[in-house]
Amino acid sequence: MDSSAVCIKVLETIDDTIPKDEKTSKTSIEEAIGKYCASSELGQKEKKMCYYMDPIKRNIAHPFSLKMPKDRVCKRLKKDNEDICNVKYAVKVAKDSSAKDVSKLRVKALKAILNDRGVDCNGCLEKADYVKQVMDTAHMDL
């Protein structure tokens, strides 16, 4: 998945909440960012993105008001705060995936999957050990 997928999704969601006639108003964009971030229905990744976006609302509102594409806005925001592009969605493994499909993932991704499931892979040295552990804990995936 793209490195700034969370950023793009958050900006598109914010864009959808702004009335069409106010999309060029910087103040209404800043208010929409504040309202979105105050929502209690946000996931962990979205909350983290809001944490990074809150101090730089003005820097977001300016290119946003010029109707710049969301991916370009995120790339521009990376200059202000590099952590914005470090927020990523977790890698998901399909329930019907085989060990062959899982073995195509990098060890770092396999470790992240196990970490999200709350599983420690003690004694895992080789990639095959991680693949086996991911397949054994597939029922734990949310």
mmCIF file of C-alpha atoms in Angstrom:
data_model
loop_
_atom_site.group_PDB
_atom_site.id
_atom_site.type_symbol
_atom_site.label_atom_id
_atom_site.label_comp_id
_atom_site.label_asym_id
_atom_site.label_seq_id
_atom_site.Cartn_x
_atom_site.Cartn_y
_atom_site.Cartn_z
ATOM 1 C CA MET A 1 0.000 0.000 0.000
ATOM 2 C CA ASP A 2 1.118 3.547 -0.653
ATOM 3 C CA SER A 3 3.221 5.162 2.063
ATOM 4 C CA SER A 4 0.808 8.080 2.405
ATOM 5 C CA ALA A 5 -2.448 6.118 2.085
ATOM 6 C CA VAL A 6 -3.643 7.153 5.558
ATOM 7 C CA CYS A 7 -2.916 10.820 4.820
ATOM 8 C CA ILE A 8 -4.780 10.698 1.497
ATOM 9 C CA LYS A 9 -7.790 8.910 3.036
ATOM 10 C CA VAL A 10 -8.005 11.427 5.896
ATOM 11 C CA LEU A 11 -7.790 14.399 3.512
ATOM 12 C CA GLU A 12 -10.442 12.911 1.210
ATOM 13 C CA THR A 13 -12.758 12.331 4.176
ATOM 14 C CA ILE A 14 -12.234 15.916 5.327
ATOM 15 C CA ASP A 15 -12.856 17.133 1.769
ATOM 16 C CA ASP A 16 -16.176 15.267 1.671
ATOM 17 C CA THR A 17 -17.372 17.076 4.808
ATOM 18 C CA ILE A 18 -16.738 20.570 3.422
ATOM 19 C CA PRO A 19 -19.677 22.172 1.573
ATOM 20 C CA LYS A 20 -18.982 22.737 -2.126
ATOM 21 C CA ASP A 21 -19.181 26.544 -1.912
ATOM 22 C CA GLU A 22 -16.639 26.660 0.966
ATOM 23 C CA LYS A 23 -13.923 24.427 -0.544
ATOM 24 C CA THR A 24 -11.734 27.448 -1.370
ATOM 25 C CA SER A 25 -12.071 29.060 2.069
ATOM 26 C CA LYS A 26 -9.009 28.361 4.216
ATOM 27 C CA THR A 27 -10.863 29.002 7.475
ATOM 28 C CA SER A 28 -13.639 26.532 6.621
ATOM 29 C CA ILE A 29 -10.994 23.943 5.691
ATOM 30 C CA GLU A 30 -9.224 24.475 9.027
ATOM 31 C CA GLU A 31 -12.568 24.154 10.856
ATOM 32 C CA ALA A 32 -13.335 20.942 8.939
ATOM 33 C CA ILE A 33 -9.956 19.497 9.968
ATOM 34 C CA GLY A 34 -10.682 20.383 13.604
ATOM 35 C CA LYS A 35 -14.185 18.901 13.443
ATOM 36 C CA TYR A 36 -12.915 15.689 11.807
ATOM 37 C CA CYS A 37 -10.163 15.267 14.398
ATOM 38 C CA ALA A 38 -12.613 15.879 17.260
ATOM 39 C CA SER A 39 -14.769 12.966 16.073
ATOM 40 C CA SER A 40 -14.858 10.005 18.452
ATOM 41 C CA GLU A 41 -15.264 7.463 15.641
ATOM 42 C CA LEU A 42 -11.674 7.674 14.393
ATOM 43 C CA GLY A 43 -9.386 4.670 14.249
ATOM 44 C CA GLN A 44 -5.916 4.588 15.733
ATOM 45 C CA LYS A 45 -4.168 5.541 12.470
ATOM 46 C CA GLU A 46 -6.550 8.429 11.806
ATOM 47 C CA LYS A 47 -6.050 9.759 15.349
ATOM 48 C CA LYS A 48 -2.300 9.646 14.858
ATOM 49 C CA MET A 49 -2.662 11.511 11.550
ATOM 50 C CA CYS A 50 -4.751 14.176 13.308
ATOM 51 C CA TYR A 51 -2.048 14.467 15.959
ATOM 52 C CA TYR A 52 0.465 15.322 13.231
ATOM 53 C CA MET A 53 -1.915 17.523 11.215
ATOM 54 C CA ASP A 54 -3.285 19.652 14.050
ATOM 55 C CA PRO A 55 -0.251 21.966 14.435
ATOM 56 C CA ILE A 56 0.030 22.536 10.670
ATOM 57 C CA LYS A 57 -3.618 23.165 9.743
ATOM 58 C CA ARG A 58 -2.706 26.338 7.842
ATOM 59 C CA ASN A 59 -0.130 24.497 5.752
ATOM 60 C CA ILE A 60 -2.817 21.965 4.865
ATOM 61 C CA ALA A 61 -5.530 24.538 4.158
ATOM 62 C CA HIS A 62 -3.541 26.546 1.586
ATOM 63 C CA PRO A 63 -2.895 23.797 -1.031
ATOM 64 C CA PHE A 64 -6.269 22.262 -0.146
ATOM 65 C CA SER A 65 -8.022 25.533 -1.070
ATOM 66 C CA LEU A 66 -6.183 25.572 -4.410
ATOM 67 C CA LYS A 67 -7.732 22.163 -5.203
ATOM 68 C CA MET A 68 -4.360 20.440 -5.268
ATOM 69 C CA PRO A 69 -4.622 16.627 -5.501
ATOM 70 C CA LYS A 70 -4.569 14.959 -2.090
ATOM 71 C CA ASP A 71 -1.453 12.897 -2.801
ATOM 72 C CA ARG A 72 0.473 16.065 -3.686
ATOM 73 C CA VAL A 73 -0.780 17.750 -0.502
ATOM 74 C CA CYS A 74 0.536 14.795 1.514
ATOM 75 C CA LYS A 75 3.913 14.961 -0.227
ATOM 76 C CA ARG A 76 4.089 18.665 0.556
ATOM 77 C CA LEU A 77 3.157 18.009 4.197
ATOM 78 C CA LYS A 78 6.037 15.558 4.444
ATOM 79 C CA LYS A 79 8.368 18.570 4.289
ATOM 80 C CA ASP A 80 6.701 20.021 7.407
ATOM 81 C CA ASN A 81 6.542 16.752 9.327
ATOM 82 C CA GLU A 82 8.160 13.563 8.022
ATOM 83 C CA ASP A 83 6.138 11.412 10.416
ATOM 84 C CA ILE A 84 2.986 12.029 8.362
ATOM 85 C CA CYS A 85 4.100 9.551 5.703
ATOM 86 C CA ASN A 86 5.229 7.026 8.325
ATOM 87 C CA VAL A 87 1.632 6.359 9.407
ATOM 88 C CA LYS A 88 0.571 3.279 7.450
ATOM 89 C CA TYR A 89 -2.273 0.814 7.519
ATOM 90 C CA ALA A 90 -1.402 -2.661 8.749
ATOM 91 C CA VAL A 91 -0.830 -5.395 6.189
ATOM 92 C CA LYS A 92 -3.836 -7.692 6.055
ATOM 93 C CA VAL A 93 -3.697 -11.346 5.095
ATOM 94 C CA ALA A 94 -6.773 -12.831 3.437
ATOM 95 C CA LYS A 95 -8.363 -15.700 5.339
ATOM 96 C CA ASP A 96 -8.173 -17.981 2.304
ATOM 97 C CA SER A 97 -4.525 -17.176 1.522
ATOM 98 C CA SER A 98 -2.056 -20.013 1.268
ATOM 99 C CA ALA A 99 1.397 -20.300 2.803
ATOM 100 C CA LYS A 100 2.790 -19.541 -0.652
ATOM 101 C CA ASP A 101 1.011 -16.156 -0.687
ATOM 102 C CA VAL A 102 2.134 -15.331 2.843
ATOM 103 C CA SER A 103 5.732 -16.301 2.077
ATOM 104 C CA LYS A 104 5.879 -13.513 -0.525
ATOM 105 C CA LEU A 105 5.689 -10.936 2.280
ATOM 106 C CA ARG A 106 8.824 -9.541 3.869
ATOM 107 C CA VAL A 107 9.837 -10.636 7.355
ATOM 108 C CA LYS A 108 9.159 -7.107 8.629
ATOM 109 C CA ALA A 109 5.546 -7.361 7.403
ATOM 110 C CA LEU A 110 5.177 -10.832 8.916
ATOM 111 C CA LYS A 111 6.440 -9.516 12.266
ATOM 112 C CA ALA A 112 3.961 -6.625 12.048
ATOM 113 C CA ILE A 113 1.084 -9.032 11.370
ATOM 114 C CA LEU A 114 2.028 -11.147 14.373
ATOM 115 C CA ASN A 115 2.424 -8.045 16.525
ATOM 116 C CA ASP A 116 -1.065 -6.820 15.522
ATOM 117 C CA ARG A 117 -2.455 -10.206 16.532
ATOM 118 C CA GLY A 118 -0.649 -10.005 19.868
ATOM 119 C CA VAL A 119 1.484 -13.072 19.189
ATOM 120 C CA ASP A 120 5.154 -13.397 20.087
ATOM 121 C CA CYS A 121 7.178 -15.616 17.806
ATOM 122 C CA ASN A 122 9.745 -16.957 20.254
ATOM 123 C CA GLY A 123 12.353 -19.075 18.536
ATOM 124 C CA CYS A 124 11.559 -17.750 15.060
ATOM 125 C CA LEU A 125 14.829 -17.397 13.190
ATOM 126 C CA GLU A 126 14.004 -18.097 9.567
ATOM 127 C CA LYS A 127 11.309 -16.593 7.372
ATOM 128 C CA ALA A 128 9.638 -20.017 7.198
ATOM 129 C CA ASP A 129 9.126 -19.895 10.984
ATOM 130 C CA TYR A 130 7.316 -16.553 10.710
ATOM 131 C CA VAL A 131 5.183 -17.806 7.789
ATOM 132 C CA LYS A 132 4.196 -20.897 9.801
ATOM 133 C CA GLN A 133 3.301 -18.752 12.832
ATOM 134 C CA VAL A 134 1.182 -16.380 10.677
ATOM 135 C CA MET A 135 -0.656 -19.338 9.158
ATOM 136 C CA ASP A 136 -1.184 -20.941 12.592
ATOM 137 C CA THR A 137 -2.669 -17.717 14.001
ATOM 138 C CA ALA A 138 -4.813 -16.874 10.953
ATOM 139 C CA HIS A 139 -7.973 -17.450 13.018
ATOM 140 C CA MET A 140 -6.949 -14.558 15.303
ATOM 141 C CA ASP A 141 -7.113 -11.955 12.525
ATOM 142 C CA LEU A 142 -9.795 -9.336 13.104
#
